[in-house]
Amino acid sequence: MQLSFSTAFILAAFTAVLTPVAAQSCSEATRFGVVSVTPSTLSPGDTFTVNANFTCSAQLGVRPQYTDYYIEVPVNNNGYEPPILLARRTLSTGSLVDQFTTQLPYAYYFASSSYVVMLDTTYPETGTDGSSYSVVGGVESPITLTNI
């Protein structure tokens, strides 16, 4: 079967439009996962649950090797507010969801600062020579700290 140039062009365009349909529902902002914290208003010692979803990450070609969760001050950090590591985790093979419960550490916090739970996703990329190297990208979820 021989296709004319115009038929082949239309077929190629049609295939290109339909192929990435699943990924089109995911925004670029979800490339490194989606993280949420429940409850999001916390005091030191409170227990909370962190949920991370990597469905869109997988659709956008990111397969997490490691996930690190921190409490951070995203803007106007005064230099005395280093990230506080909550957890370092590895997803189960084939899993696109991570969930864990932890406690807000009795750390030094500043009442005038805004805080977030930061998810740093480490994932492999292939180099120009075919070797693998690791890249890190992150997303955040705001939290409100009280009684600090």
Coordinates of N, CA, C and O in Angstrom, one line a residue:
M1 N 0.8 -1.2 0.0 CA 0.0 0.0 0.0 C 0.9 1.2 0.0 O 1.8 1.4 0.8
Q2 N 0.6 2.1 -0.9 CA 1.4 3.3 -1.0 C 0.5 4.5 -0.7 O -0.6 4.7 -1.2
L3 N 1.0 5.4 0.2 CA 0.2 6.6 0.6 C 0.8 7.8 -0.1 O 2.0 7.9 -0.3
S4 N -0.1 8.7 -0.4 CA 0.3 9.9 -1.0 C 0.9 10.8 0.1 O 0.7 10.5 1.3
F5 N 1.7 11.8 -0.3 CA 2.3 12.7 0.7 C 1.3 13.3 1.6 O 1.4 13.4 2.8
S6 N 0.2 13.8 1.0 CA -0.8 14.5 1.8 C -1.5 13.5 2.8 O -1.8 13.9 3.9
T7 N -1.8 12.3 2.4 CA -2.4 11.3 3.3 C -1.4 11.0 4.4 O -1.8 10.9 5.6
A8 N -0.2 10.8 4.1 CA 0.8 10.4 5.1 C 1.0 11.6 6.1 O 1.1 11.4 7.3
F9 N 1.0 12.8 5.6 CA 1.1 14.0 6.4 C -0.1 14.1 7.4 O 0.1 14.3 8.6
I10 N -1.3 13.9 6.9 CA -2.5 14.0 7.7 C -2.5 12.9 8.7 O -2.8 13.1 9.9
L11 N -2.1 11.7 8.3 CA -2.0 10.5 9.3 C -1.0 10.8 10.4 O -1.2 10.6 11.6
A12 N 0.2 11.4 10.0 CA 1.2 11.7 11.0 C 0.7 12.8 12.0 O 0.9 12.7 13.2
A13 N 0.0 13.8 11.5 CA -0.5 14.9 12.3 C -1.5 14.3 13.2 O -1.6 14.7 14.4
F14 N -2.4 13.5 12.7 CA -3.5 12.9 13.6 C -2.9 12.0 14.7 O -3.3 12.1 15.8
T15 N -1.8 11.2 14.4 CA -1.2 10.4 15.4 C -0.5 11.3 16.4 O -0.6 11.0 17.6
A16 N 0.2 12.4 16.0 CA 0.8 13.3 17.0 C -0.1 13.9 17.9 O 0.1 14.2 19.1
V17 N -1.3 14.3 17.4 CA -2.3 14.9 18.2 C -2.9 13.9 19.2 O -3.1 14.3 20.4
L18 N -3.1 12.7 18.9 CA -3.8 11.7 19.8 C -2.8 11.1 20.8 O -3.2 10.7 21.9
T19 N -1.6 11.0 20.4 CA -0.6 10.2 21.3 C -0.4 10.8 22.7 O -0.6 10.1 23.6
P20 N -0.2 12.1 22.8 CA 0.0 12.6 24.2 C -1.2 13.0 25.0 O -1.2 13.8 25.9
V21 N -2.4 12.5 24.6 CA -3.6 12.9 25.3 C -3.6 12.8 26.8 O -3.9 13.7 27.5
A22 N -3.0 11.6 27.3 CA -3.0 11.5 28.8 C -2.1 12.5 29.4 O -2.4 13.1 30.5
A23 N -1.0 12.9 28.8 CA -0.1 13.8 29.4 C -0.6 15.3 29.4 O -0.3 16.1 30.2
Q24 N -1.5 15.5 28.4 CA -2.1 16.9 28.3 C -2.9 17.3 29.5 O -3.1 18.4 29.7
S25 N -3.5 16.3 30.2 CA -4.3 16.7 31.4 C -3.4 17.1 32.6 O -3.9 17.5 33.6
C26 N -2.1 16.9 32.5 CA -1.2 17.2 33.5 C -0.4 18.5 33.2 O 0.2 18.6 32.2
S27 N -0.4 19.5 34.2 CA 0.3 20.7 34.0 C 1.8 20.4 34.2 O 2.2 19.5 34.9
E28 N 2.6 21.3 33.7 CA 4.1 21.2 33.9 C 4.4 21.3 35.4 O 5.4 20.7 35.9
A29 N 3.6 22.0 36.2 CA 3.9 22.2 37.6 C 3.8 20.8 38.4 O 4.3 20.7 39.5
T30 N 3.1 19.8 37.8 CA 3.0 18.5 38.4 C 4.1 17.6 38.1 O 4.1 16.4 38.5
R31 N 5.1 18.0 37.3 CA 6.2 17.2 36.8 C 6.9 16.4 38.0 O 7.3 15.3 37.9
F32 N 7.0 17.1 39.1 CA 7.7 16.5 40.3 C 6.8 16.0 41.4 O 7.3 15.7 42.4
G33 N 5.5 15.9 41.1 CA 4.6 15.3 42.0 C 3.6 16.4 42.5 O 3.8 17.6 42.2
V34 N 2.6 15.9 43.2 CA 1.7 16.8 43.9 C 1.7 16.4 45.4 O 1.5 15.2 45.7
V35 N 1.9 17.4 46.2 CA 2.0 17.1 47.7 C 0.9 17.9 48.4 O 0.6 19.0 48.1
S36 N 0.4 17.2 49.4 CA -0.6 17.9 50.3 C -0.4 17.5 51.7 O 0.2 16.4 52.0
V37 N -0.8 18.3 52.7 CA -0.6 18.1 54.1 C -1.9 18.2 54.8 O -2.7 19.2 54.6
T38 N -2.3 17.2 55.7 CA -3.5 17.3 56.4 C -3.3 16.9 57.9 O -2.7 15.9 58.1
P39 N -3.7 17.8 58.8 CA -4.2 19.1 58.6 C -3.0 20.1 58.2 O -1.9 19.7 58.4
S40 N -3.4 21.2 57.7 CA -2.3 22.2 57.3 C -2.0 23.3 58.3 O -1.1 24.1 58.1
T41 N -2.8 23.3 59.4 CA -2.5 24.2 60.5 C -2.0 23.4 61.6 O -2.6 22.5 62.1
L42 N -0.7 23.7 62.0 CA 0.0 22.8 62.9 C 0.7 23.6 64.0 O 1.1 24.7 63.8
S43 N 0.9 22.9 65.2 CA 1.7 23.4 66.3 C 2.8 22.3 66.5 O 2.6 21.1 66.2
P44 N 4.0 22.7 67.0 CA 5.0 21.7 67.3 C 4.4 20.6 68.2 O 3.6 20.8 69.1
G45 N 4.8 19.4 67.7 CA 4.3 18.2 68.4 C 3.0 17.6 67.7 O 2.7 16.4 68.0
D46 N 2.3 18.4 66.9 CA 1.1 17.8 66.2 C 1.5 16.8 65.2 O 2.5 16.8 64.6
T47 N 0.6 15.8 65.1 CA 0.8 14.7 64.1 C 0.0 15.2 62.8 O -1.1 15.7 62.9
F48 N 0.6 14.9 61.6 CA 0.0 15.3 60.4 C 0.4 14.2 59.3 O 1.3 13.5 59.5
T49 N -0.4 14.2 58.3 CA -0.2 13.2 57.2 C 0.2 14.0 55.9 O -0.4 15.0 55.6
V50 N 1.2 13.4 55.3 CA 1.7 13.9 54.0 C 1.3 13.0 52.9 O 1.5 11.8 53.0
N51 N 0.7 13.5 51.9 CA 0.3 12.7 50.7 C 1.0 13.2 49.5 O 1.0 14.4 49.3
A52 N 1.6 12.3 48.7 CA 2.2 12.7 47.5 C 1.7 11.8 46.3 O 1.6 10.6 46.5
N53 N 1.4 12.4 45.2 CA 0.9 11.7 44.1 C 1.8 11.9 42.9 O 2.1 13.1 42.5
F54 N 2.3 10.9 42.2 CA 3.2 11.0 41.1 C 2.6 10.5 39.8 O 3.3 10.1 38.9
T55 N 1.3 10.5 39.7 CA 0.6 10.0 38.5 C 1.0 10.9 37.3 O 1.4 10.4 36.2
C56 N 0.9 12.2 37.5 CA 1.3 13.1 36.4 C 2.8 13.1 36.2 O 3.3 13.2 35.0
S57 N 3.6 12.9 37.2 CA 5.1 12.8 37.0 C 5.4 11.7 36.1 O 6.2 11.8 35.1
A58 N 4.7 10.5 36.3 CA 5.0 9.4 35.4 C 4.5 9.7 34.0 O 5.2 9.4 33.0
Q59 N 3.4 10.4 33.8 CA 2.9 10.7 32.5 C 3.9 11.7 31.8 O 4.0 11.7 30.6
L60 N 4.6 12.5 32.6 CA 5.5 13.5 32.0 C 7.0 13.0 32.0 O 7.9 13.7 31.8
G61 N 7.2 11.7 32.3 CA 8.5 11.1 32.2 C 9.4 11.1 33.4 O 10.5 10.8 33.3
V62 N 8.8 11.5 34.5 CA 9.6 11.5 35.8 C 9.3 10.3 36.6 O 8.1 10.2 37.0
R63 N 10.3 9.5 36.9 CA 10.1 8.3 37.8 C 11.0 8.5 39.0 O 12.2 8.4 38.9
P64 N 10.4 8.9 40.1 CA 11.2 9.2 41.3 C 12.1 8.0 41.8 O 11.6 6.9 41.8
Q65 N 13.3 8.3 42.1 CA 14.3 7.4 42.7 C 14.1 7.5 44.2 O 14.0 6.6 45.0
Y66 N 14.1 8.8 44.7 CA 14.0 9.1 46.1 C 13.1 10.3 46.3 O 13.0 11.2 45.4
T67 N 12.5 10.4 47.4 CA 11.7 11.6 47.7 C 12.1 12.1 49.1 O 12.2 11.3 50.1
D68 N 12.4 13.4 49.2 CA 12.7 14.0 50.5 C 11.7 15.1 50.8 O 11.3 15.8 49.9
Y69 N 11.2 15.1 52.0 CA 10.2 16.0 52.5 C 10.8 16.9 53.6 O 11.4 16.4 54.5
Y70 N 10.6 18.2 53.4 CA 11.2 19.2 54.3 C 10.2 20.2 54.7 O 9.2 20.4 54.0
I71 N 10.4 20.8 55.9 CA 9.7 22.1 56.2 C 10.7 23.2 55.8 O 11.8 23.2 56.2
E72 N 10.2 24.1 55.1 CA 11.1 25.2 54.6 C 10.4 26.6 54.7 O 9.1 26.7 54.7
V73 N 11.2 27.6 54.7 CA 10.7 29.0 54.5 C 11.0 29.3 53.1 O 12.2 29.5 52.7
P74 N 10.0 29.4 52.2 CA 10.3 29.6 50.8 C 10.8 31.0 50.4 O 11.5 31.1 49.4
V75 N 10.4 32.0 51.1 CA 10.8 33.4 50.8 C 11.2 34.2 52.0 O 10.7 33.9 53.1
N76 N 12.1 35.1 51.8 CA 12.5 36.0 52.9 C 13.1 35.2 54.1 O 12.9 35.6 55.3
N77 N 13.8 34.1 53.8 CA 14.5 33.4 54.9 C 15.5 34.3 55.5 O 16.3 34.9 54.8
N78 N 15.5 34.3 56.8 CA 16.5 35.2 57.5 C 17.9 34.6 57.7 O 18.7 35.2 58.3
G79 N 18.1 33.4 57.1 CA 19.4 32.8 57.3 C 19.5 31.9 58.5 O 20.5 31.2 58.6
Y80 N 18.5 31.9 59.4 CA 18.5 31.1 60.5 C 17.4 30.0 60.5 O 17.0 29.5 61.5
E81 N 16.9 29.8 59.3 CA 15.8 28.9 59.1 C 16.2 27.8 58.0 O 15.6 27.8 56.9
P82 N 17.1 26.9 58.3 CA 17.5 25.9 57.4 C 16.3 24.9 57.2 O 15.5 24.8 58.1
P83 N 16.2 24.2 56.1 CA 15.2 23.2 55.9 C 15.3 22.2 57.0 O 16.4 21.8 57.4
I84 N 14.1 21.7 57.4 CA 14.0 20.6 58.4 C 13.5 19.4 57.7 O 12.4 19.3 57.2
L85 N 14.4 18.3 57.7 CA 14.0 17.1 57.0 C 12.9 16.4 57.8 O 13.1 16.1 59.0
L86 N 11.8 16.1 57.2 CA 10.8 15.3 57.8 C 10.9 13.8 57.5 O 10.7 13.0 58.3
A87 N 11.3 13.5 56.2 CA 11.4 12.1 55.8 C 12.2 12.0 54.5 O 12.1 12.9 53.6
R88 N 12.9 10.9 54.4 CA 13.5 10.5 53.1 C 12.9 9.1 52.8 O 13.0 8.2 53.6
R89 N 12.3 9.1 51.6 CA 11.5 7.8 51.3 C 11.8 7.4 49.8 O 12.3 8.1 49.0
T90 N 11.5 6.1 49.6 CA 11.7 5.5 48.3 C 10.3 4.9 48.0 O 9.7 4.2 48.8
L91 N 9.8 5.2 46.8 CA 8.5 4.6 46.4 C 8.6 3.1 46.2 O 9.7 2.6 45.7
S92 N 7.6 2.4 46.5 CA 7.5 0.9 46.2 C 7.5 0.8 44.6 O 7.0 1.7 43.9
T93 N 8.1 -0.3 44.1 CA 8.1 -0.5 42.7 C 6.7 -0.5 42.1 O 5.8 -1.1 42.7
G94 N 6.5 0.3 41.1 CA 5.2 0.5 40.5 C 4.2 1.4 41.1 O 3.2 1.7 40.6
S95 N 4.5 1.9 42.3 CA 3.6 2.8 43.1 C 3.8 4.2 42.5 O 4.8 4.7 42.2
L96 N 2.6 4.9 42.5 CA 2.6 6.3 42.1 C 2.1 7.2 43.2 O 1.9 8.4 43.1
V97 N 2.0 6.6 44.4 CA 1.5 7.4 45.6 C 2.4 7.1 46.8 O 2.8 6.0 47.0
D98 N 2.6 8.1 47.6 CA 3.3 8.0 48.8 C 2.5 8.7 49.9 O 2.0 9.8 49.7
Q99 N 2.4 8.1 51.1 CA 1.7 8.6 52.2 C 2.4 8.2 53.5 O 2.8 7.1 53.6
F100 N 2.5 9.2 54.4 CA 3.1 8.9 55.7 C 2.6 9.9 56.7 O 2.2 11.0 56.4
T101 N 2.7 9.5 58.0 CA 2.3 10.3 59.1 C 3.5 10.6 59.9 O 4.4 9.7 60.1
T102 N 3.6 11.9 60.3 CA 4.8 12.3 61.1 C 4.4 13.4 62.1 O 3.2 13.8 62.1
Q103 N 5.3 13.8 62.9 CA 5.0 14.8 63.9 C 5.8 16.1 63.5 O 7.0 16.0 63.1
L104 N 5.2 17.3 63.7 CA 5.9 18.5 63.5 C 7.0 18.6 64.6 O 6.7 18.6 65.8
P105 N 8.3 18.7 64.2 CA 9.3 18.8 65.2 C 9.3 20.0 66.1 O 8.8 21.0 65.7
Y106 N 9.8 19.8 67.3 CA 9.9 21.0 68.2 C 11.2 21.7 67.9 O 12.2 21.7 68.6
A107 N 11.1 22.4 66.7 CA 12.3 23.1 66.2 C 12.1 24.6 66.5 O 11.1 25.0 67.1
Y108 N 13.1 25.4 66.1 CA 12.9 26.9 66.3 C 12.2 27.4 65.0 O 12.7 27.3 63.9
Y109 N 11.1 28.0 65.2 CA 10.3 28.6 64.1 C 10.2 30.1 64.4 O 10.3 30.6 65.6
F110 N 9.9 30.9 63.4 CA 9.7 32.3 63.5 C 8.3 32.7 63.2 O 7.8 32.3 62.1
A111 N 7.6 33.4 64.1 CA 6.2 33.7 63.9 C 5.9 34.6 62.6 O 4.9 34.5 62.0
S112 N 6.9 35.3 62.2 CA 6.7 36.2 61.0 C 7.0 35.5 59.7 O 6.9 36.1 58.6
S113 N 7.3 34.2 59.7 CA 7.7 33.5 58.5 C 6.5 32.6 58.0 O 5.7 32.2 58.7
S114 N 6.5 32.5 56.7 CA 5.6 31.5 56.0 C 6.4 30.2 55.9 O 7.5 30.2 55.5
Y115 N 5.6 29.1 56.0 CA 6.3 27.8 55.9 C 5.6 26.9 54.9 O 4.4 27.1 54.6
V116 N 6.3 26.0 54.3 CA 5.7 25.0 53.4 C 6.3 23.7 53.7 O 7.4 23.6 54.3
V117 N 5.6 22.6 53.3 CA 6.2 21.3 53.2 C 6.7 21.2 51.8 O 5.9 21.3 50.8
M118 N 8.0 20.9 51.6 CA 8.6 20.9 50.3 C 8.9 19.4 50.0 O 9.4 18.7 50.8
L119 N 8.5 19.0 48.8 CA 8.8 17.6 48.3 C 9.8 17.8 47.3 O 9.6 18.4 46.2
D120 N 11.0 17.2 47.5 CA 12.1 17.2 46.5 C 12.1 15.8 45.9 O 12.3 14.8 46.7
T121 N 12.0 15.7 44.6 CA 11.9 14.5 43.9 C 13.2 14.3 43.2 O 13.5 15.1 42.3
T122 N 13.9 13.2 43.5 CA 15.2 12.9 42.8 C 14.8 11.8 41.7 O 14.2 10.8 42.1
Y123 N 15.2 12.1 40.5 CA 14.9 11.1 39.4 C 16.0 11.0 38.4 O 16.9 12.0 38.3
P124 N 16.1 9.9 37.7 CA 17.3 9.7 36.8 C 17.0 10.4 35.4 O 15.9 10.4 34.9
E125 N 18.1 10.8 34.8 CA 18.1 11.3 33.4 C 19.2 10.6 32.7 O 20.1 10.1 33.3
T126 N 19.1 10.5 31.4 CA 20.1 9.9 30.6 C 21.0 11.0 30.0 O 20.5 11.9 29.3
G127 N 22.3 10.9 30.2 CA 23.3 11.8 29.7 C 23.5 11.7 28.2 O 23.0 10.7 27.5
T128 N 24.3 12.6 27.6 CA 24.6 12.6 26.2 C 25.3 11.3 25.7 O 25.3 10.9 24.6
D129 N 26.0 10.7 26.7 CA 26.8 9.4 26.3 C 26.0 8.2 26.7 O 26.5 7.1 26.7
G130 N 24.8 8.3 27.2 CA 23.9 7.2 27.6 C 24.0 6.8 29.1 O 23.3 6.0 29.5
S131 N 24.9 7.5 29.8 CA 25.0 7.2 31.2 C 23.9 7.9 32.0 O 23.3 8.8 31.5
S132 N 23.7 7.5 33.2 CA 22.6 8.0 34.0 C 23.1 9.0 35.0 O 24.2 8.8 35.6
Y133 N 22.4 10.1 35.3 CA 22.7 11.0 36.4 C 21.4 11.4 37.0 O 20.3 11.2 36.5
S134 N 21.5 12.0 38.2 CA 20.3 12.3 39.0 C 20.0 13.8 39.0 O 20.9 14.6 39.0
V135 N 18.7 14.1 38.9 CA 18.2 15.5 38.9 C 17.2 15.6 40.0 O 16.5 14.7 40.3
V136 N 17.1 16.8 40.6 CA 16.1 17.1 41.6 C 15.2 18.2 41.2 O 15.6 19.2 40.8
G137 N 13.9 18.0 41.5 CA 12.9 19.0 41.3 C 12.0 19.0 42.5 O 11.9 18.0 43.2
G138 N 11.3 20.1 42.7 CA 10.4 20.2 43.9 C 9.1 20.9 43.7 O 9.0 21.7 42.8
V139 N 8.2 20.5 44.6 CA 6.9 21.2 44.7 C 6.6 21.4 46.2 O 7.3 20.7 47.0
E140 N 5.7 22.2 46.5 CA 5.5 22.6 47.9 C 4.0 22.7 48.2 O 3.2 22.9 47.3
S141 N 3.7 22.6 49.5 CA 2.3 22.8 50.0 C 2.4 23.7 51.2 O 3.2 23.4 52.2
P142 N 1.6 24.8 51.3 CA 1.7 25.7 52.4 C 1.2 25.1 53.7 O 0.2 24.3 53.7
I143 N 1.8 25.5 54.8 CA 1.3 25.1 56.1 C 1.3 26.4 57.0 O 2.0 27.3 56.7
T144 N 0.4 26.3 58.0 CA 0.4 27.4 58.9 C 0.8 26.9 60.3 O 0.3 25.9 60.8
L145 N 1.8 27.6 60.9 CA 2.3 27.1 62.2 C 1.7 28.1 63.3 O 1.7 29.3 63.1
T146 N 1.2 27.5 64.4 CA 0.7 28.2 65.5 C 1.4 27.8 66.7 O 2.1 26.8 66.8
N147 N 1.3 28.6 67.8 CA 1.9 28.4 69.1 C 3.4 28.2 69.0 O 4.0 27.3 69.6
I148 N 4.0 29.1 68.2 CA 5.5 29.0 68.0 C 6.2 30.1 68.7 O 5.6 31.1 69.0

